[in-house]
Each structure stands twice: as structure tokens, then as C-alpha cells.
XYZ file of C-alpha atoms in Angstrom:
569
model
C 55.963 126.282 111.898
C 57.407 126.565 115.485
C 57.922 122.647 115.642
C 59.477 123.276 112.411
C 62.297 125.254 113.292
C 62.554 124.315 116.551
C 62.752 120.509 115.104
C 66.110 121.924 112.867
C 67.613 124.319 115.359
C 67.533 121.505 118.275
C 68.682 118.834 116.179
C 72.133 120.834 115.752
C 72.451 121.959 119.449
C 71.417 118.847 121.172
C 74.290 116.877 121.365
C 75.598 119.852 123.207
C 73.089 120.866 125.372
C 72.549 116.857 126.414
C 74.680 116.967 129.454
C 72.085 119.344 130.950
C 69.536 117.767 130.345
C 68.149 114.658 132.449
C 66.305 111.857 131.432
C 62.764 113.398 132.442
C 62.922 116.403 130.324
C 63.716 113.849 127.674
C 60.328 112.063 128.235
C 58.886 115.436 128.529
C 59.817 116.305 125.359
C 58.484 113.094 123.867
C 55.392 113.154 125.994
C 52.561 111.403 123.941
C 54.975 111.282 121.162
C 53.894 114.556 119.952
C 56.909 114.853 117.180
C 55.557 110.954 115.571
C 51.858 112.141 115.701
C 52.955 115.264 113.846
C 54.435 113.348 111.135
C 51.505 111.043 111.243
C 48.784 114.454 111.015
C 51.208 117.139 109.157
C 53.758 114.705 107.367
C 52.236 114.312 104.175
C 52.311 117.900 103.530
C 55.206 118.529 104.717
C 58.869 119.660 102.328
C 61.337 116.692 102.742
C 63.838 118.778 104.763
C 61.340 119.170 106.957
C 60.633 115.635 107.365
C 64.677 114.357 107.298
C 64.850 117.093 110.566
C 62.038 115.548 112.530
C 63.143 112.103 112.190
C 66.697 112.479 113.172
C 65.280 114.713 115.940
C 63.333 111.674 117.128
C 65.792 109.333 116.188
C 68.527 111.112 118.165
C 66.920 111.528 121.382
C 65.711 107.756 120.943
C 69.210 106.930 120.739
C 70.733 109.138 123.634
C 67.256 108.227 126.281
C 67.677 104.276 125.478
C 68.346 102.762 128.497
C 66.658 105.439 130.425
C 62.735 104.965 129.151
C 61.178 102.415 128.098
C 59.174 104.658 126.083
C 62.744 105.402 124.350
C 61.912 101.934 123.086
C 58.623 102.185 121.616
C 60.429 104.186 118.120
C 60.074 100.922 116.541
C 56.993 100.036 116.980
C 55.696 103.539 116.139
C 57.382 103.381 113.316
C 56.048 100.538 112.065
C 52.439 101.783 112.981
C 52.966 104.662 109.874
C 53.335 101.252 107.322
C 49.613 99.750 108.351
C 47.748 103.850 107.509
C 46.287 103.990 104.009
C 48.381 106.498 102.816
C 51.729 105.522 100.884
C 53.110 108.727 101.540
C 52.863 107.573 105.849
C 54.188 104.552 104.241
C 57.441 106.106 102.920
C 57.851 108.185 106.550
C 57.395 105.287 108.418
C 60.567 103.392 106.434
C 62.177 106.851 106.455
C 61.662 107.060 110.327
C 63.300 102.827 110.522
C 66.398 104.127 107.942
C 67.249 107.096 110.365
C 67.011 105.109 113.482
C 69.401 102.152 111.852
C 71.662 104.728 110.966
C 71.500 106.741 114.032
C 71.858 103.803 116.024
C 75.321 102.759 113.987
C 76.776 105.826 114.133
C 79.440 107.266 116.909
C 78.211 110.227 118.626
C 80.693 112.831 119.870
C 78.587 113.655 122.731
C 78.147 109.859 123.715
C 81.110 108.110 125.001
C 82.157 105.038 122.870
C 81.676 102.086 125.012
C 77.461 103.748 125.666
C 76.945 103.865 121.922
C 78.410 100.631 121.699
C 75.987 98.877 124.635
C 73.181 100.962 122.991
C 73.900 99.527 119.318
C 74.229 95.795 120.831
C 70.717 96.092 122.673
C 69.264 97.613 119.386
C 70.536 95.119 117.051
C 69.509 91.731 119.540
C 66.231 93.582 119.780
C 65.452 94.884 116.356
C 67.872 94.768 113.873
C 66.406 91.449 112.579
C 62.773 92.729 112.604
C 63.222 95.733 110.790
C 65.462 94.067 108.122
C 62.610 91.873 107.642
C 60.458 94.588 107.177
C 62.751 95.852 104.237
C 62.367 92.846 102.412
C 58.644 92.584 103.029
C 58.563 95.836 101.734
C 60.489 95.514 98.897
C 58.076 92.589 97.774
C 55.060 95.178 98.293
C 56.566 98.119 96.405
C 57.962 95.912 93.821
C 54.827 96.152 91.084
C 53.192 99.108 93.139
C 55.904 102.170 93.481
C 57.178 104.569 91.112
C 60.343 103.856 90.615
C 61.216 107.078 92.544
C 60.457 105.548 95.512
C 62.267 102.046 95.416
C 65.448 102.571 96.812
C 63.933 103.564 100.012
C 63.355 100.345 101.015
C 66.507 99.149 99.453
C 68.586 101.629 101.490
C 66.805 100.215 105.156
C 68.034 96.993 103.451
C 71.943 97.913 102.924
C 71.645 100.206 105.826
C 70.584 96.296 108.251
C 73.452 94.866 106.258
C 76.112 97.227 106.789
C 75.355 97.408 110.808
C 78.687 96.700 113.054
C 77.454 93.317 114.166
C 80.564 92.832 115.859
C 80.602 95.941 118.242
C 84.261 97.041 117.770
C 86.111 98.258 114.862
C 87.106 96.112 112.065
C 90.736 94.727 111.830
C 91.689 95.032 108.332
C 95.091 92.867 108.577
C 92.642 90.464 109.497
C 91.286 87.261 107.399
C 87.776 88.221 108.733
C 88.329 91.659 106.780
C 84.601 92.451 104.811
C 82.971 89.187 106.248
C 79.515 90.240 107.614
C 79.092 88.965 110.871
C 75.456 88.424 111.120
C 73.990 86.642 114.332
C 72.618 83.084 113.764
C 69.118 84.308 114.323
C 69.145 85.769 110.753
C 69.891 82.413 109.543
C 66.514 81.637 108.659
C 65.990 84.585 106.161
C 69.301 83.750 104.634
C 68.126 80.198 103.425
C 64.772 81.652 102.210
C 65.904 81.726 98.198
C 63.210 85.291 98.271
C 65.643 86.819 100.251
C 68.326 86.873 97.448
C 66.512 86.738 94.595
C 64.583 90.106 95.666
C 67.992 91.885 95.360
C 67.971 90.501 91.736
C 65.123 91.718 90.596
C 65.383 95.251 92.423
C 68.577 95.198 90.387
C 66.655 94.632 86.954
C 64.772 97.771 87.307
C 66.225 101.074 84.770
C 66.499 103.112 87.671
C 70.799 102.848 87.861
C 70.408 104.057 92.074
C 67.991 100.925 92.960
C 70.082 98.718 90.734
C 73.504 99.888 92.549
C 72.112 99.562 95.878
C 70.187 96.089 95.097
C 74.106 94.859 94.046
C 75.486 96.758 97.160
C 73.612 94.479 99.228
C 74.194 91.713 97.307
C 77.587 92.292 98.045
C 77.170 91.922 101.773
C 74.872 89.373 101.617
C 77.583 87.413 99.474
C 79.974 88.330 102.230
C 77.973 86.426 105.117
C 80.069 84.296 107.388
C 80.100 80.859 106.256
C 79.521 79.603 109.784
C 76.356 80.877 109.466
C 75.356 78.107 107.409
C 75.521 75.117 109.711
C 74.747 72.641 107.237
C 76.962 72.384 104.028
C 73.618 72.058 101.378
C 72.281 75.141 102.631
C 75.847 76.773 101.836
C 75.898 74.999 98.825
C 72.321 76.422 97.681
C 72.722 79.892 98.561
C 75.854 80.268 96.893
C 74.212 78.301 93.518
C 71.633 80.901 94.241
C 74.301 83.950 93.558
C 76.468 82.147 90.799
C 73.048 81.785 89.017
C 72.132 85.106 89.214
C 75.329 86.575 88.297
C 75.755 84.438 85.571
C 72.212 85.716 83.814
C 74.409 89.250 84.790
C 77.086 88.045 82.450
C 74.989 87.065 79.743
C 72.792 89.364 79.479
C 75.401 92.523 80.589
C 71.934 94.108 81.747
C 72.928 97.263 83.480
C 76.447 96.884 83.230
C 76.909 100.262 81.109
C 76.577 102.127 84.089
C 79.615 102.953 85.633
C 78.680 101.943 89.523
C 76.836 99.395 88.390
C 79.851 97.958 86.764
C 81.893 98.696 89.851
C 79.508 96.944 92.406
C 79.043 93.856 89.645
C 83.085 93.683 90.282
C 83.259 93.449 93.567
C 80.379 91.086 94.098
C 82.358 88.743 91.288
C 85.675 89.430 93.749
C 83.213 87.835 97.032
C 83.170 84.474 95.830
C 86.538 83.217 96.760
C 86.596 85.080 99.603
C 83.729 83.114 101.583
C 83.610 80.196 99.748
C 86.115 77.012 98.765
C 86.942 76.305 94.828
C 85.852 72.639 95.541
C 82.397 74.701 96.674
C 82.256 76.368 93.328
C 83.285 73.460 91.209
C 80.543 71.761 92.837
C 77.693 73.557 91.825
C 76.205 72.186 88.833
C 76.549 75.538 85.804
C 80.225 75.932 86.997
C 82.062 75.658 83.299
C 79.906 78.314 81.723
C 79.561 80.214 84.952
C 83.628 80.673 84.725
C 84.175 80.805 81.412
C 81.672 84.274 81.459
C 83.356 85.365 84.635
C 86.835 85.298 81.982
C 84.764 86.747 79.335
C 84.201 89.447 81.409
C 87.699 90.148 82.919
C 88.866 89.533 79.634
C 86.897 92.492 78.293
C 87.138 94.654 81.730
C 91.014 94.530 81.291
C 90.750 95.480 77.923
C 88.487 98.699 78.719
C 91.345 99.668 80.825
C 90.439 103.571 80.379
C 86.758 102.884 81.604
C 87.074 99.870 84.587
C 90.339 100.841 85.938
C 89.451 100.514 89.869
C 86.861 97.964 89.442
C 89.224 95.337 87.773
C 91.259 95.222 91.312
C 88.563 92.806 92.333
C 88.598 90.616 88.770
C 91.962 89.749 89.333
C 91.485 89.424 93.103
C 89.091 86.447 92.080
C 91.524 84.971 90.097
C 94.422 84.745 92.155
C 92.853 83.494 94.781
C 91.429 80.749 92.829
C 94.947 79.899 91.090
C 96.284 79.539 94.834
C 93.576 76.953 95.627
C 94.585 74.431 92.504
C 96.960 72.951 94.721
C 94.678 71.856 97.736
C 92.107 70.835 95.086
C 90.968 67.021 96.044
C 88.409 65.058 93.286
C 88.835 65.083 89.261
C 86.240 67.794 88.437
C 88.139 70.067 86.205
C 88.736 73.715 87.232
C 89.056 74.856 83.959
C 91.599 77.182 85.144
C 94.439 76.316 82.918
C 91.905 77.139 79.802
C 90.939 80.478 81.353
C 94.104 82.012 83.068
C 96.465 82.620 80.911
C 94.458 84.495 78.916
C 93.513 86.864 81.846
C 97.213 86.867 82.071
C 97.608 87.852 78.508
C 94.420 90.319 77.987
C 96.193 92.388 81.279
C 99.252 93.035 79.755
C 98.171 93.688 76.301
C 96.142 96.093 77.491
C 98.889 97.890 79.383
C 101.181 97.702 76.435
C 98.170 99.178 74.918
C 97.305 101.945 77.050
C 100.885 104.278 76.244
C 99.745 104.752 73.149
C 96.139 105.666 74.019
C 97.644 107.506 76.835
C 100.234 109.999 74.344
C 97.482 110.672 72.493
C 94.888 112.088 74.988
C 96.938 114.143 77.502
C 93.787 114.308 79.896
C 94.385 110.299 81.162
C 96.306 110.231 83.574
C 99.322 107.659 83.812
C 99.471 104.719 85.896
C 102.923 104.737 85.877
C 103.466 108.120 87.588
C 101.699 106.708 90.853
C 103.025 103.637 93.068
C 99.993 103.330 94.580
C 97.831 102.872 91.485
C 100.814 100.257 90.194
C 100.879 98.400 93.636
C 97.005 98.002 93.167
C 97.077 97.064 89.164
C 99.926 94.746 89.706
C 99.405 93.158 93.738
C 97.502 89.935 91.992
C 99.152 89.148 88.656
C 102.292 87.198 89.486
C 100.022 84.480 91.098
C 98.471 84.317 87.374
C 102.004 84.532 85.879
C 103.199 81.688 88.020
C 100.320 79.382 87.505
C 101.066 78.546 83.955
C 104.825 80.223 84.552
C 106.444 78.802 81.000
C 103.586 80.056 78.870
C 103.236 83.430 80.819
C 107.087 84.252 80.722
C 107.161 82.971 77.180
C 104.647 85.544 76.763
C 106.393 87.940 78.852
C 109.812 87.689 76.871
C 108.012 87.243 73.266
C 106.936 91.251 74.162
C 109.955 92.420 75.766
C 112.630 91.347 72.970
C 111.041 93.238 70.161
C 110.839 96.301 72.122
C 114.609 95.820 73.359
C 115.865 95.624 70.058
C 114.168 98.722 68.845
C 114.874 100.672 72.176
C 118.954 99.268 71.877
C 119.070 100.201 67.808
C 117.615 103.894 69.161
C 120.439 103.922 71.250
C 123.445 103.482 68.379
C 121.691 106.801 66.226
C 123.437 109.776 66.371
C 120.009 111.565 68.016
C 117.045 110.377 69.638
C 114.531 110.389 66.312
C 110.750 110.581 66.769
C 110.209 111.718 70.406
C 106.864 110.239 70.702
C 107.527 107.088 69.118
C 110.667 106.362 71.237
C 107.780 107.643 75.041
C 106.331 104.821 73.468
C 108.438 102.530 73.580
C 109.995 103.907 76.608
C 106.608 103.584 78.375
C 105.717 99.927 76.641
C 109.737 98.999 78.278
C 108.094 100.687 81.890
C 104.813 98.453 81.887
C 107.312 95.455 81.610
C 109.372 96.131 84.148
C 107.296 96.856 86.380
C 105.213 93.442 85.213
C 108.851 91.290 85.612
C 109.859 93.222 89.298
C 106.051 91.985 90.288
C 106.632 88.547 89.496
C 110.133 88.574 90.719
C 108.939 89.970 94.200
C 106.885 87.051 94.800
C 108.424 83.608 95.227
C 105.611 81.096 95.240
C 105.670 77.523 93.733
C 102.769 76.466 91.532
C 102.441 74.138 89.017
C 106.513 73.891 88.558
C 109.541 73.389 90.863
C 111.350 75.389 92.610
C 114.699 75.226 89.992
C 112.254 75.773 87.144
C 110.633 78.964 88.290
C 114.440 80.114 89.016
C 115.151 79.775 85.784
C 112.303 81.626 84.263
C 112.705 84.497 86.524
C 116.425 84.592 85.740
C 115.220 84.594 82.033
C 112.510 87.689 82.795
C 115.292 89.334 85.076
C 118.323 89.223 82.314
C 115.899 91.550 80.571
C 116.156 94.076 82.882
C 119.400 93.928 83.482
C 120.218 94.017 80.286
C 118.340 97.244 79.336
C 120.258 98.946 82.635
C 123.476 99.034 79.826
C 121.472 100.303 77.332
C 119.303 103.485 79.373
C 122.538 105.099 79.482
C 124.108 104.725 76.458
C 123.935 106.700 73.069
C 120.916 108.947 72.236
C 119.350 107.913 75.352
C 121.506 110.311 77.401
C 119.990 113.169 75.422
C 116.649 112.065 77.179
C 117.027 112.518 80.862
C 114.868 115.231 80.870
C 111.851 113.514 79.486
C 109.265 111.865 81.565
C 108.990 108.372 79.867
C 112.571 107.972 80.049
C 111.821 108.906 84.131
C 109.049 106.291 84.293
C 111.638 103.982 82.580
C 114.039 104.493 84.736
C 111.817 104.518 88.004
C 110.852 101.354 86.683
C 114.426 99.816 86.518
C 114.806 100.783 90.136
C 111.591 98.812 91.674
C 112.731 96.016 89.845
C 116.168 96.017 91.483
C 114.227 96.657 94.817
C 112.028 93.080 93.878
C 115.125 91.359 93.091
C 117.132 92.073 95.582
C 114.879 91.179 98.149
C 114.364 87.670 96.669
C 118.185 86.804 95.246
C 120.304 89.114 96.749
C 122.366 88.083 99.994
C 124.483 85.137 101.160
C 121.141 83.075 101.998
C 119.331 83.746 98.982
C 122.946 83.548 96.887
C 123.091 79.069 98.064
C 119.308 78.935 97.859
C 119.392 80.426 94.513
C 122.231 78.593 92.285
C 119.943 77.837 89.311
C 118.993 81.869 89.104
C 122.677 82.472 89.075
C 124.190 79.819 86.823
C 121.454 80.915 84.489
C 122.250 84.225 84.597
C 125.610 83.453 84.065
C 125.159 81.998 81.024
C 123.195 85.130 79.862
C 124.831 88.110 80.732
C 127.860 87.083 82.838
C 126.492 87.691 86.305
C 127.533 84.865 88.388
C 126.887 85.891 91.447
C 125.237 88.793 93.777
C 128.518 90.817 94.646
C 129.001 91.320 90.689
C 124.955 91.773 90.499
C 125.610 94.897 93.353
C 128.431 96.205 91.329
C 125.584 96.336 88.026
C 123.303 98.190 90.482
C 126.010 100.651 92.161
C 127.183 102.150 88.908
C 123.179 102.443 88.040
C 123.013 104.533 91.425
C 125.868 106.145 90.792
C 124.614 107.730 87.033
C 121.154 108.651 88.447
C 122.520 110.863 90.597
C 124.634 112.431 88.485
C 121.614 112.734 85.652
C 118.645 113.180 87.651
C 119.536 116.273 89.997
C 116.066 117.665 88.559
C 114.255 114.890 88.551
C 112.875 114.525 92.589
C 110.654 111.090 91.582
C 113.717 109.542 90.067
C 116.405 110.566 92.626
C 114.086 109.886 95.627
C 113.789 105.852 94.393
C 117.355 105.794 94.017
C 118.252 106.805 97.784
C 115.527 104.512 98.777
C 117.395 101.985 96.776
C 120.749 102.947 97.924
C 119.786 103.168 101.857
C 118.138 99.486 101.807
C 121.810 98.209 100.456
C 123.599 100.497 102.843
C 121.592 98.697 105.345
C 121.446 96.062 104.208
């Protein structure tokens, strides 16, 4: 019992205590590894907590004695000693005893300066990182018929745990293109062309027990995000990525495991991988391409519709998507991509469902509304114009066949002598919002795909005389009876991001010459023909938010926004 609490008490104080201490007392402490051979006579018998304290105790001081021992060294190999004794319960310390030490040895210290635990992880990972990574998958093939299920995520945790090491030694840059690639060394390159090595994963991720199956897809999801240079030859690329679209697709069509909610997340984001690491010529090459797409649509398809259920995991569907759309152009051979069959119905399945959800959304008050947060918007909405614009006339069509219907009834509201239903008119007010804010993400990005540069003018000044249009009709009527209701604030918040999106890509002397089709067009529609009478439209919208909002901070904090970017402009 005295190792016992001395085993908890010094693991909290030693970090402090450390600068007193110099190496020798260290190797006294350790001297003939009397902590390990406890674990290896007591262990078994021992509670859990008991047996988390002593390993991070020996794990710790492993870490901070390093390069002052050898014996510091020999963790490892002791370690890997407790996986050859006849007991499985030795078994499960010994991986224990290789998770703490990855961890430990991946993990900032406060006590150790940076640039130590830096040299300290380096010299660990050339030395064992590989070795003990092989040892998860080596035990993963043991413990696959003979462990309880109980007991299978330990080795899948050493597994994720060798994955998710900072190969790189320095924190990642997330502005940069190398952002989630896994940076393993080439030495690993061996295990990575080994088809075992994946396909273990797979099967860990058939078993019932939803941890082992969310881990098994966790490092899927790393292994998927392996540096391509790690590959040196293209058919070993080319085989290991067959390898994943093959075992995703039985995924798809089976949907084994997907009614778990992280399961379902982590099956998301290894879907979102694909174009990440790897070329659509790469993917069009492998031989099951058609039906491996057309499941991955299925499945956004049905993920976009379950909009109350797969909110943050659709992020990565559509991720996937646009960044296969922006490939079509650089696309080289006649192998179709299918794309034009499966996009715009992405495109259409998103915003029905968002039409969809303000009705779903009235009705139980306990959901919250995407429309009340930018940040949840900026996330929904960050991919879809690069669907919108790939097939541009069928997605506007789309677009406008929506919006008209719900103009008309949100105009003829406007002419009645008082508002009517209130909660059929949030609807509508909230179906208007999704719109918007669908037509100011489109507007805000300018990129040419599949149709010139005048055509895509005109279809955005189609989508845009929509908006502008219902900017004469918020503030007219019954509607000015409503400025205390939230929809009609969502509405209105809306109105303003969209000016913010057009402005930045039509308004100005520049983007007035570079833009004569947008403004002829609009012309045409609703008399605008040019930016100066365009600012004159958004002034007077400035000018009555102010006056109507003074209680609503949401709606008169866009509106300064709005008004400072012209002021400055």
C-alpha cells in the first residue's frame, strides 16, 4: 500500500519537485525497475486507478530521465516483456504501460521546456514509434477472435494514439495545405502497403461494441490522411486507396454501424479524406468508382435530409463534393465523373432540407436555429456555391423556382390590413432567410465553372433581383407590425449579409466595368443600372433599421457593420 500512495501522491508533485532532483536519484528511484516488477508481481490484483498511477509514474520519469540513462530507455522493452507472460491480464498492462508512454511522450510538459520535449519526442518516435505501432496491429490480430470485447479498444487506442503522434515536431499550421495530412516517416512505408494493415481497422470496426468501432474509423481517418509522398510508386497509391473506397463502400451498403451517432460522425469525415490526399483522376481510376459515388450521394443525399440528426458531420459531405466539382476542370481522359448526374441533387436535397427545417424547427422549440448563429451558417453554407455553380442554370433555376412562390405569398402578406397567422407568416419569413442567405453565398463567390463569365453574371443578377426586390417589400404594409418578432430579425439579418456578399463582388468602379452584364440585367429587372443607384437601395435599408431595430442588438449590430464597410469603403 505504501507504493500505492506514494505512486499517486508523486505522480502530482513531480513535475514540481523535478528541478531538485538530479539524474541519479532518478535511477535510484528506478533501481532494478522495482515500480515494472510490481506491476509484473502485484498488477493483476491490483484496482485500475491503481494501475493508470503507476504507469504514468513510470512513464513520466521515463520521459523527463531520457537522455540522461540509458536505463530511461529500456521502458520499451520492459514493456513489451509483460505481452510474452501467460497471463492476459500482464498482457493488457503491458499495452497499457506502451499507450501511456506514447502519450506521455506527445504531450507538452509544463515543467519541461518546449524545445527538450520536442528533442525527446523526435528520439522516441525514430527509435520506437514504428515498433510499438507494429505491436498494436499485431495485437489487434491476436485479440481479434480471443478478447472480450471489453478489452478491444485497448489495442485500438495504442493504434490511434501511433497515428496521432506530432511527426513533424512543431505545431501544425492550419492556413496551411498540409492542414490534417499525417506526416509519417518513410520507414512506415512498408506497413502501409501491407493490405492487413487497413483492413484490420475494418474489421475492428464491424464489431457491436460502438467505442472499438469509433476508434477503428478514427484511425482510419488518419491512415486515409497519410502523405501521398509516402507512396513512391503510383500502384501502391493506387491500391491502398482502392483498399479504403472498397471498404467504405461495403460501409454504404450495408449502413452497418452507422446508427450510432460518432460512428456516423467519424464515417463523415473519413468520406471528406478522399479528395483531400488524393486526385479525382485517382478515384476515377479505380475500378468500382460509379457505384462507389453514386452511394457516397446516396448517403449525403440522406445525411442532408436528417438535418436535425447529422448537422456537424455533413460539413465534411459537402467538403467532398466541392472539392471534387473544382477538379472537373483539370480532368484529362474520357472516363466519366458522373458528377453532373450526382451534384445537383446534393445541391437540391441541401436546400430542401433547409426550407424544411423552419417548419420542424416552429414546432419543437428545443432545436435550436441555424439562423441565429453566423458561425453555424458560415459552416452549413462555406461549400455550396461551388455545387451551385457547377451546374449554375439548373441550380439557380432551382434556386428562383423556390424563391418566387414564397415572394408572392410574403408580398400579398404585405397588402393585408394585419399580419394574419403569426406562425405561418415565421415560416415563411424563415423559408425567405434560408434563401438569402443561400443567394449572398453564391453571390460571395465568383468562380467560373462549366459557364462563362457573362453567363454566371446573369444568373447571379437573376438570384440577386430577388433580394433586392424583397428589401421594398420587408418594410412595407403588415410587415412593419413585425419588427419585434425574431423571424422577421433573421429575415432581415439575412438581407444584410447578402448586401455584404454583393457588394464585395459588384459594388465599386472596378467591379461596376467588369460587371456590365450583372448591371444591364438588373436593369432590365428592377431598374438598377448601376452601383451608385444600388448604394442609394442599401442606404435607405440602413437608414429604416435603425430607426426600427433600436431593440434589436443582432439586427442593428449587422447594420453598422454594413454601414462602416461603405463608409470605408
Amino acid at each position: 500500500m505504501k507504493l500505492i500512495f506514494v505512486s499517486v501522491s508523486f505522480l502530482h508533485a513531480f513535475q514540481y519537485l523535478l528541478l531538485l532532483f538530479t539524474p541519479n536519484l532518478f535511477c535510484n528511484l528506478c533501481e532494478g525497475n522495482y515500480v515494472i516488477n510490481y506491476l509484473g508481481t502485484r498488477g493483476p490484483k491490483l484496482q485500475n486507478f491503481v494501475i493508470v498511477s503507476l504507469i504514468q509514474l513510470v512513464c513520466r520519469i521515463t520521459k523527463f530521465g531520457w537522455f540522461d540513462d540509458d536505463r530511461f530507455r529500456e521502458t520499451v522493452k520492459e514493456a513489451t516483456d509483460f505481452l510474452g507472460l501467460a497471463s492476459q491480464d500482464h498482457y493488457f498492462i503491458g499495452l497499457k504501460i506502451l499507450n501511456n508512454l506514447v502519450t506521455e511522450m506527445n504531450q507538452p510538459n509544463p515543467a519541461m521546456p518546449l524545445t527538450l520535449h520536442r528533442k525527446i519526442a523526435g528520439s522516441f518516435k525514430d527509435q520506437f514509434l514504428l515498433q510499438i505501432f507494429q505491436i498494436s496491429l499485431t495485437s489487434l490480430n491476436q485479440l481479434k477472435s480471443e478478447a472480450p470485447d471489453d478489452f478491444g479498444h485497448i489495442p485500438l487506442d495504442l493504434a490511434l494514439k501511433c497515428l496521432s503522434f506530432d511527426f513533424v515536431g512543431s505545431p501544425v499550421d492550419e492556413s496551411s495545405e498540409e492542414f490534417g495530412t499525417v506526416q509519417l516517416p518513410a520507414s512506415w512505408r512498408p506497413l502501409l502497403q501491407d493490405p492487413s494493415t487497413l483492413q484490420i481497422f475494418f474489421d475492428y470496426y464491424k464489431v457491436n461494441d460502438i467505442r472499438v468501432s469509433k476508434e477503428a474509423l478514427e484511425c482510419l481517418v488518419r491512415l486515409a490522411s497519410v502523405r501521398r509522398s509516402i507512396f513512391v510508386e503510383d500502384p501502391a497509391r493506387s491500391q491502398f486507396l482502392s483498399h479504403l473506397m472498397l471498404g467504405t463502400k461495403e460501409i454504404l451498403l450495408t449502413g452497418q454501424g452507422l446508427a450510432d451517432h460518432d460512428n456516423y460522425h467519424e464515417f463523415c469525415r473519413l468520406l471528406g479524406r478522399f479528395k483531400v490526399n488524393y486526385q479525382l483522376a485517382e478515384l476515377l481510376n479505380v475500378e468500382f468508382y460509379g457505384e462507389w459515388i453514386g452511394l457516397v450521394a446516396e448517403f449525403t443525399t440522406r445525411s442532408l435530409l436528417s438535418w436535425q440528426w447529422a448537422s456537424n458531420s455533413v460539413y465534411y459531405l459537402l467538403s467532398l463534393w466541392s472539392r471534387l466539382v473544382t477538379s472537373v476542370p483539370y480532368l484529362k481522359g474520357e472516363t466519366p465523373s458522373l458528377l453532373d448526374e450526382t451534384v445537383p441533387k446534393i445541391t437540391e436535397g441541401f436546400i430542401t432540407s433547409r426550407i424544411n427545417s423552419v417548419q420542424a424547427i416552429l414546432a419543437d422549440n428545443s432545436l435550436e436555429n441555424p439562423l441565429d448563429s453566423v458561425e453555424v451558417l458560415q459552416d452549413q453554407l462555406e461549400f455550396l456555391p461551388f455545387l451551385c455553380r457547377f451546374q449554375y442554370q439548373s441550380s439557380s433555376l432551382y434556386i428562383i423556382n423556390i424563391m418566387e412562390p414564397l415572394l408572392q405569398a410574403y408580398t400579398e402578406r404585405s397588402r393585408l390590413p394585419a399580419p394574419g397567422d403569426a406562425d405561418e407568416l415565421s415560416v415563411i419569413e424563415g423559408q425567405i432567410a434560408w434563401m438569402v442567405h443561400i443567394i449572398a453565398a453564391i453571390v460571395k463567390v465568383r468562380q467560373v465553372t462549366g459557364v462563362s463569365q457573362e453567363t454566371q453574371e446573369l444568373i447571379d443578377a437573376e438570384l440577386s433581383a430577388r433580394v433586392l426586390q424583397l428589401i421594398s417589400v420587408t418594410d412595407t404594409g403588415a410587415h412593419t407590425q413585425r419588427y419585434q418578432e425574431l423571424s422577421k430579425q433573421r429575415l432581415d439579418r439575412a438581407i444584410l449579409i447578402f448586401v455584404q456578399s454583393f457588394r464585395r463582388s459588384y459594388v465599386g468602379d472596378q467591379a461596376m466595368h467588369s460587371s456590365k452584364q450583372l448591371y444591364g440585367r438588373l436593369s432590365e429587372l428592377l431598374g438598377l443600372n448601376d452601383h451608385l443607384i444600388l448604394l442609394n437601395v442599401i442606404v435607405g435599408k440602413i437608414a429604416t433599421n435603425m430607426k426600427c431595430y433600436a431593440e434589436s442588438e443582432d439586427v442593428i449590430d449587422h447594420t453598422l457593420s454594413l454601414f462602416l464597410d461603405l463608409a470605408t469603403g
